[in-house]
Coordinates of N, CA and C in Angstrom, one line a residue:
X1 N 8.8 -0.3 -14.3 CA 8.1 0.1 -15.5 C 7.2 1.3 -15.1
X2 N 7.5 2.5 -15.6 CA 6.7 3.7 -15.2 C 5.3 3.8 -15.7
X3 N 4.9 2.8 -16.5 CA 3.5 2.7 -17.0 C 2.6 1.9 -16.0
X4 N 3.2 1.2 -15.0 CA 2.4 0.4 -14.1 C 2.5 1.1 -12.7
X5 N 1.4 1.1 -11.9 CA 1.5 1.6 -10.6 C 2.4 0.7 -9.7
X6 N 3.1 1.4 -8.8 CA 4.0 0.6 -7.8 C 3.3 0.7 -6.4
X7 N 3.1 -0.5 -5.9 CA 2.6 -0.7 -4.5 C 3.8 -1.0 -3.6
X8 N 4.0 -0.3 -2.5 CA 5.1 -0.5 -1.6 C 4.7 -0.8 -0.2
X9 N 5.6 -1.5 0.5 CA 5.3 -1.7 1.9 C 6.7 -1.8 2.6
X10 N 6.8 -1.1 3.7 CA 8.0 -1.1 4.6 C 7.5 -1.4 6.0
X11 N 7.7 -2.6 6.5 CA 7.1 -3.0 7.8 C 8.0 -4.1 8.4
X12 N 7.8 -4.2 9.7 CA 8.3 -5.3 10.4 C 7.3 -6.5 10.1
X13 N 7.8 -7.7 9.8 CA 7.0 -8.8 9.4 C 6.4 -9.4 10.7
X14 N 5.3 -8.9 11.1 CA 4.6 -9.4 12.4 C 3.1 -9.6 12.1
X15 N 2.5 -10.5 12.8 CA 1.1 -10.8 12.5 C 0.2 -9.6 12.6
X16 N 0.5 -8.7 13.6 CA -0.3 -7.5 13.8 C -0.4 -6.7 12.5
X17 N 0.7 -6.7 11.7 CA 0.8 -5.9 10.5 C 0.0 -6.4 9.3
X18 N -0.7 -7.5 9.5 CA -1.6 -8.0 8.4 C -0.9 -8.7 7.2
X19 N 0.2 -9.3 7.4 CA 0.9 -9.9 6.3 C 0.2 -11.1 5.8
X20 N -0.5 -11.8 6.6 CA -1.3 -12.9 6.1 C -2.4 -12.5 5.1
X21 N -2.9 -11.2 5.3 CA -3.8 -10.7 4.3 C -3.1 -10.4 3.0
X22 N -1.9 -9.9 3.0 CA -1.1 -9.7 1.8 C -0.8 -11.0 1.1
X23 N -0.5 -12.1 1.9 CA -0.2 -13.3 1.3 C -1.3 -13.9 0.5
X24 N -2.6 -13.6 0.9 CA -3.7 -14.1 0.2 C -4.1 -13.2 -0.9
X25 N -3.7 -11.9 -0.9 CA -4.2 -11.0 -1.9 C -3.1 -10.7 -3.0
X26 N -1.9 -10.7 -2.7 CA -0.8 -10.2 -3.7 C -0.7 -11.1 -4.9
X27 N -0.6 -12.4 -4.7 CA -0.4 -13.2 -5.9 C -1.5 -13.1 -6.9
X28 N -2.8 -13.2 -6.4 CA -3.9 -13.0 -7.3 C -3.9 -11.6 -8.0
X29 N -3.5 -10.6 -7.2 CA -3.5 -9.2 -7.7 C -2.4 -9.1 -8.8
X30 N -1.3 -9.7 -8.6 CA -0.2 -9.7 -9.6 C -0.6 -10.5 -10.8
X31 N -1.3 -11.6 -10.6 CA -1.8 -12.4 -11.8 C -2.8 -11.7 -12.6
X32 N -3.7 -10.9 -12.0 CA -4.9 -10.4 -12.6 C -4.9 -8.9 -12.9
X33 N -3.9 -8.2 -12.3 CA -3.9 -6.7 -12.5 C -2.5 -6.2 -13.0
X34 N -2.5 -5.1 -13.7 CA -1.3 -4.5 -14.2 C -0.7 -3.6 -13.0
X35 N 0.2 -4.2 -12.3 CA 0.8 -3.5 -11.1 C 2.2 -4.1 -10.9
X36 N 2.9 -3.3 -10.0 CA 4.2 -3.7 -9.5 C 4.2 -3.6 -8.0
X37 N 5.1 -4.4 -7.3 CA 5.1 -4.4 -5.9 C 6.6 -4.4 -5.4
X38 N 6.8 -3.7 -4.3 CA 8.1 -3.7 -3.7 C 8.0 -3.7 -2.2
X39 N 8.8 -4.5 -1.5 CA 8.7 -4.7 0.0 C 10.1 -4.6 0.6
X40 N 10.1 -4.0 1.8 CA 11.3 -3.9 2.6 C 10.9 -4.3 4.0
X41 N 11.5 -5.3 4.6 CA 11.2 -5.6 6.0 C 11.8 -6.9 6.3
X42 N 11.6 -7.3 7.6 CA 12.1 -8.6 8.1 C 11.3 -9.0 9.3
X43 N 11.5 -10.2 9.8 CA 10.8 -10.7 10.9 C 10.4 -12.1 10.8
X44 N 9.1 -12.4 10.7 CA 8.5 -13.7 10.6 C 9.2 -14.4 9.4
X45 N 9.8 -15.6 9.7 CA 10.5 -16.3 8.6 C 9.6 -16.8 7.5
X46 N 8.4 -17.2 7.8 CA 7.4 -17.6 6.8 C 7.1 -16.4 5.8
X47 N 7.0 -15.2 6.4 CA 6.7 -14.0 5.6 C 7.9 -13.7 4.7
X48 N 9.1 -13.8 5.3 CA 10.3 -13.5 4.5 C 10.4 -14.5 3.3
X49 N 10.1 -15.8 3.5 CA 10.1 -16.8 2.4 C 9.0 -16.4 1.4
X50 N 7.8 -16.1 1.8 CA 6.8 -15.7 0.9 C 7.2 -14.6 -0.1
X51 N 7.8 -13.5 0.5 CA 8.2 -12.4 -0.4 C 9.4 -12.8 -1.3
X52 N 10.3 -13.6 -0.8 CA 11.4 -14.1 -1.7 C 10.8 -14.9 -2.9
X53 N 9.9 -15.8 -2.6 CA 9.3 -16.6 -3.6 C 8.4 -15.7 -4.6
X54 N 7.8 -14.7 -4.1 CA 7.0 -13.8 -4.9 C 7.9 -13.1 -5.9
X55 N 9.0 -12.6 -5.4 CA 10.0 -11.9 -6.3 C 10.5 -12.8 -7.3
X56 N 10.7 -14.1 -7.0 CA 11.2 -15.1 -8.0 C 10.1 -15.4 -9.0
X57 N 8.9 -15.4 -8.6 CA 7.8 -15.7 -9.5 C 7.4 -14.6 -10.4
X58 N 7.7 -13.4 -10.0 CA 7.3 -12.2 -10.8 C 8.6 -11.3 -11.0
X59 N 9.6 -11.8 -11.7 CA 10.8 -11.0 -11.9 C 10.5 -9.7 -12.7
X60 N 11.1 -8.6 -12.2 CA 10.8 -7.4 -12.9 C 9.6 -6.7 -12.5
X61 N 8.7 -7.4 -11.7 CA 7.4 -6.7 -11.2 C 7.4 -6.7 -9.7
X62 N 8.2 -7.6 -9.1 CA 8.2 -7.6 -7.6 C 9.7 -7.5 -7.1
X63 N 9.9 -6.6 -6.2 CA 11.2 -6.5 -5.6 C 11.0 -6.7 -4.1
X64 N 11.9 -7.6 -3.5 CA 11.8 -7.9 -2.1 C 13.2 -7.7 -1.5
X65 N 13.3 -6.8 -0.5 CA 14.6 -6.6 0.2 C 14.3 -7.1 1.7
X66 N 14.9 -8.2 2.0 CA 14.7 -8.7 3.4 C 15.8 -8.1 4.3
X67 N 15.4 -7.4 5.3 CA 16.3 -6.7 6.1 C 15.8 -5.3 6.4
X68 N 16.6 -4.4 6.9 CA 16.1 -3.0 7.0 C 17.2 -2.1 6.7
X69 N 16.8 -1.0 6.0 CA 17.7 0.1 5.5 C 16.9 1.4 5.5
X70 N 17.3 2.3 6.4 CA 16.5 3.6 6.5 C 16.4 4.3 5.2
X71 N 17.6 4.5 4.5 CA 17.5 5.2 3.2 C 16.6 4.5 2.2
X72 N 16.7 3.2 2.1 CA 15.8 2.5 1.2 C 14.4 2.6 1.6
X73 N 14.1 2.6 2.9 CA 12.7 2.7 3.3 C 12.1 4.0 2.8
X74 N 12.8 5.1 2.9 CA 12.3 6.4 2.4 C 12.2 6.4 0.9
X75 N 13.1 5.8 0.2 CA 13.0 5.7 -1.3 C 11.7 4.9 -1.7
X76 N 11.5 3.8 -1.0 CA 10.3 3.0 -1.3 C 9.0 3.8 -1.0
X77 N 9.0 4.4 0.2 CA 7.8 5.2 0.6 C 7.6 6.4 -0.3
X78 N 8.6 7.1 -0.7 CA 8.4 8.2 -1.6 C 8.2 7.8 -3.1
X79 N 8.8 6.7 -3.5 CA 8.8 6.3 -4.9 C 7.6 5.5 -5.3
X80 N 6.9 5.0 -4.3 CA 5.7 4.1 -4.7 C 4.5 5.0 -5.0
X81 N 3.6 4.5 -5.7 CA 2.3 5.2 -6.0 C 1.3 5.0 -4.8
X82 N 1.4 3.8 -4.3 CA 0.5 3.4 -3.2 C 1.3 2.7 -2.1
X83 N 0.9 2.9 -0.9 CA 1.6 2.3 0.3 C 0.6 1.4 1.0
X84 N 1.0 0.1 1.2 CA 0.1 -0.9 1.8 C 0.3 -1.0 3.3
X85 N -0.8 -0.8 4.0 CA -0.8 -1.0 5.5 C -2.1 -1.8 5.9
X86 N -2.1 -3.1 5.7 CA -3.3 -3.9 6.0 C -3.4 -4.3 7.5
X87 N -3.0 -3.5 8.4 CA -2.8 -3.9 9.8 C -4.1 -4.4 10.4
X88 N -3.9 -5.4 11.3 CA -5.1 -5.9 12.1 C -5.5 -4.9 13.2
X89 N -4.5 -4.3 13.8 CA -4.7 -3.2 14.7 C -3.4 -2.3 14.6
X90 N -3.6 -1.0 14.8 CA -2.6 0.0 14.6 C -2.9 1.2 15.5
X91 N -2.4 1.2 16.8 CA -2.8 2.2 17.7 C -2.5 3.6 17.1
X92 N -1.4 3.8 16.4 CA -1.1 5.1 15.9 C -0.7 5.0 14.5
X93 N 0.5 4.5 14.2 CA 1.0 4.3 12.8 C 1.7 5.6 12.4
X94 N 2.9 5.5 11.9 CA 3.6 6.6 11.4 C 3.8 6.5 9.9
X95 N 3.9 5.3 9.4 CA 4.2 5.1 7.9 C 3.1 5.7 7.1
X96 N 1.9 5.7 7.5 CA 0.8 6.3 6.6 C 1.0 7.9 6.6
X97 N 1.5 8.4 7.7 CA 1.8 9.9 7.8 C 3.0 10.2 6.8
X98 N 4.0 9.4 6.8 CA 5.1 9.6 5.9 C 4.7 9.5 4.5
X99 N 3.9 8.5 4.2 CA 3.4 8.3 2.8 C 2.6 9.5 2.4
X100 N 1.7 9.9 3.2 CA 0.9 11.1 2.9 C 1.7 12.3 2.6
X101 N 2.8 12.5 3.4 CA 3.7 13.7 3.1 C 4.3 13.6 1.8
X102 N 4.7 12.3 1.4 CA 5.3 12.1 0.1 C 4.3 12.1 -1.1
X103 N 3.0 12.1 -0.8 CA 2.0 12.0 -1.9 C 1.8 10.5 -2.4
X104 N 2.3 9.6 -1.6 CA 2.1 8.2 -1.8 C 0.8 7.8 -1.1
X105 N -0.2 7.3 -1.9 CA -1.5 7.1 -1.3 C -1.6 5.8 -0.5
X106 N -1.9 5.9 0.8 CA -2.0 4.7 1.6 C -3.2 3.9 1.3
X107 N -3.0 2.6 1.4 CA -4.1 1.6 1.3 C -4.1 1.0 2.7
X108 N -5.1 1.3 3.5 CA -5.1 0.8 4.9 C -6.4 0.1 5.3
X109 N -6.2 -0.7 6.3 CA -7.4 -1.3 6.9 C -7.9 -0.2 7.9
X110 N -9.2 0.1 7.9 CA -9.7 1.1 8.7 C -9.7 0.7 10.2
X111 N -8.6 1.0 10.9 CA -8.5 0.6 12.3 C -7.6 1.6 13.0
X112 N -7.9 1.9 14.2 CA -7.0 2.8 15.1 C -6.5 4.0 14.4
X113 N -5.2 4.3 14.5 CA -4.6 5.5 13.9 C -4.8 5.6 12.4
X114 N -4.9 4.4 11.7 CA -5.1 4.4 10.3 C -6.4 5.0 9.9
X115 N -7.4 4.6 10.7 CA -8.8 5.1 10.5 C -8.8 6.6 10.7
X116 N -8.1 7.1 11.7 CA -8.1 8.5 12.1 C -7.3 9.4 11.1
X117 N -6.3 8.9 10.4 CA -5.4 9.8 9.6 C -5.6 9.7 8.1
X118 N -6.3 8.7 7.6 CA -6.5 8.5 6.2 C -8.0 8.8 5.9
X119 N -8.2 9.7 4.9 CA -9.6 10.0 4.5 C -9.9 9.1 3.2
X120 N -10.9 8.3 3.3 CA -11.2 7.4 2.2 C -11.6 8.2 0.9
X121 N -11.1 7.7 -0.2 CA -11.3 8.3 -1.5 C -12.8 8.2 -1.8
X122 N -13.3 9.4 -2.3 CA -14.7 9.5 -2.7 C -14.7 9.5 -4.3
X123 N -15.1 8.5 -4.9 CA -15.0 8.4 -6.4 C -15.8 9.4 -7.1
X124 N -16.9 10.0 -6.5 CA -17.7 11.0 -7.1 C -17.0 12.3 -7.2
X125 N -16.3 12.7 -6.2 CA -15.7 14.0 -6.1 C -14.2 14.1 -6.2
X126 N -13.5 12.9 -5.9 CA -12.1 12.9 -5.9 C -11.5 13.3 -4.5
X127 N -12.4 13.6 -3.6 CA -12.0 13.9 -2.2 C -11.3 12.7 -1.5
X128 N -10.4 13.0 -0.6 CA -9.8 11.9 0.2 C -8.3 12.0 0.1
X129 N -7.6 11.1 0.9 CA -6.2 11.0 0.9 C -5.7 9.5 0.7
X130 N -6.6 8.6 0.5 CA -6.1 7.2 0.4 C -7.3 6.3 0.2
X131 N -7.1 5.0 0.4 CA -8.1 4.0 0.2 C -8.2 3.1 1.4
X132 N -9.4 2.8 1.9 CA -9.6 2.1 3.1 C -10.4 0.8 2.8
X133 N -10.2 -0.2 3.6 CA -11.1 -1.4 3.6 C -11.3 -1.7 5.1
X134 N -12.4 -2.4 5.3 CA -12.8 -2.7 6.7 C -12.5 -4.1 7.2
X135 N -13.0 -5.1 6.4 CA -12.9 -6.5 6.8 C -11.4 -6.9 6.9
X136 N -11.0 -7.6 7.9 CA -9.6 -8.1 8.0 C -9.4 -9.4 7.2
X137 N -9.7 -9.3 5.9 CA -9.5 -10.5 5.1 C -8.8 -10.2 3.7
X138 N -8.2 -11.2 3.1 CA -7.5 -11.0 1.9 C -8.4 -10.5 0.7
X139 N -9.6 -11.0 0.7 CA -10.5 -10.6 -0.4 C -10.8 -9.1 -0.3
X140 N -11.0 -8.5 0.8 CA -11.2 -7.1 1.0 C -10.0 -6.3 0.5
X141 N -8.8 -6.8 0.9 CA -7.6 -6.1 0.5 C -7.4 -6.2 -1.0
X142 N -7.6 -7.4 -1.6 CA -7.5 -7.6 -3.0 C -8.4 -6.6 -3.8
X143 N -9.7 -6.5 -3.3 CA -10.6 -5.5 -3.9 C -10.2 -4.1 -3.8
X144 N -9.6 -3.7 -2.7 CA -9.1 -2.4 -2.5 C -7.9 -2.1 -3.4
X145 N -7.0 -3.0 -3.5 CA -5.9 -2.9 -4.5 C -6.5 -2.7 -5.9
X146 N -7.5 -3.4 -6.2 CA -8.2 -3.3 -7.5 C -8.8 -1.9 -7.7
X147 N -9.4 -1.4 -6.7 CA -10.0 -0.1 -6.7 C -9.0 1.0 -6.9
X148 N -7.8 0.9 -6.2 CA -6.7 1.8 -6.4 C -6.2 1.7 -7.9
X149 N -6.0 0.5 -8.4 CA -5.5 0.4 -9.7 C -6.5 0.9 -10.8
X150 N -7.8 0.7 -10.6 CA -8.8 1.2 -11.5 C -8.8 2.7 -11.5
X151 N -8.6 3.3 -10.3 CA -8.5 4.7 -10.2 C -7.3 5.3 -10.9
X152 N -6.2 4.6 -10.7 CA -4.9 4.9 -11.4 C -5.1 5.0 -12.9
X153 N -5.7 4.0 -13.5 CA -5.9 3.9 -15.0 C -7.1 4.7 -15.5
X154 N -8.2 4.7 -14.8 CA -9.4 5.3 -15.3 C -9.7 6.7 -14.8
X155 N -9.1 7.1 -13.7 CA -9.3 8.5 -13.2 C -8.0 9.1 -12.7
X156 N -7.0 9.2 -13.6 CA -5.7 9.7 -13.2 C -5.8 11.1 -12.6
X157 N -6.8 11.9 -13.0 CA -7.0 13.2 -12.5 C -7.4 13.1 -11.0
X158 N -8.0 12.1 -10.6 CA -8.3 11.9 -9.2 C -7.1 11.5 -8.4
X159 N -6.2 10.7 -9.0 CA -4.9 10.3 -8.4 C -4.2 11.6 -8.1
X160 N -4.1 12.5 -9.1 CA -3.3 13.7 -8.9 C -4.0 14.5 -7.8
X161 N -5.3 14.6 -7.7 CA -6.0 15.3 -6.7 C -5.8 14.7 -5.3
X162 N -5.9 13.4 -5.2 CA -5.6 12.7 -3.9 C -4.2 13.0 -3.4
X163 N -3.3 13.0 -4.3 CA -1.9 13.3 -3.9 C -1.7 14.7 -3.4
X164 N -2.3 15.6 -4.1 CA -2.3 17.0 -3.6 C -2.9 17.2 -2.2
X165 N -4.1 16.5 -2.1 CA -4.8 16.6 -0.8 C -4.0 16.0 0.3
X166 N -3.4 14.8 0.0 CA -2.6 14.1 1.0 C -1.4 15.0 1.5
X167 N -0.7 15.6 0.5 CA 0.5 16.4 0.9 C 0.1 17.7 1.6
X168 N -1.0 18.3 1.2 CA -1.5 19.5 1.8 C -1.9 19.3 3.3
X169 N -2.5 18.1 3.5 CA -3.0 17.8 4.8 C -1.8 17.5 5.8
X170 N -0.7 17.0 5.3 CA 0.4 16.7 6.2 C 1.7 17.4 5.8
X171 N 1.5 18.7 5.6 CA 2.7 19.5 5.2 C 3.6 19.7 6.4
X172 N 3.2 19.8 7.6 CA 4.0 20.2 8.7 C 4.5 19.0 9.5

């Protein structure tokens, strides 16, 4: 549905990547917010099951592809409005760089390379390249998803500005 923002994630399902934070935040976000979600990845069997069940619970709003496909990973990264990276630690991170190049705004936990490469959105000026949260918990992620969604609906001019800034910063 092109009237709802799409949140995407392309990751290996590992504890380091913060999937337990997503498991606590996504279902309430889908219940309470006007959004869509798509995931591509594999790894931890419990996480694979969670995403399969989420797709069954929210048909038409959640897409889950368990496995890996390079072409699909780029389509998700480029076609989403927001890219989720709730990592517990991330020494460098490349996905946020790809998403910035595509103008897909990253939602990241402020740690390591994610802290260094994503500039947090300033609601007053529209400056920034994405949305950050600090606490490694589901509530903080849920609130940041909500912040991104409210920006999408209430300040679309800021979404356009953030996309331009993200793509300009990572042109090369």
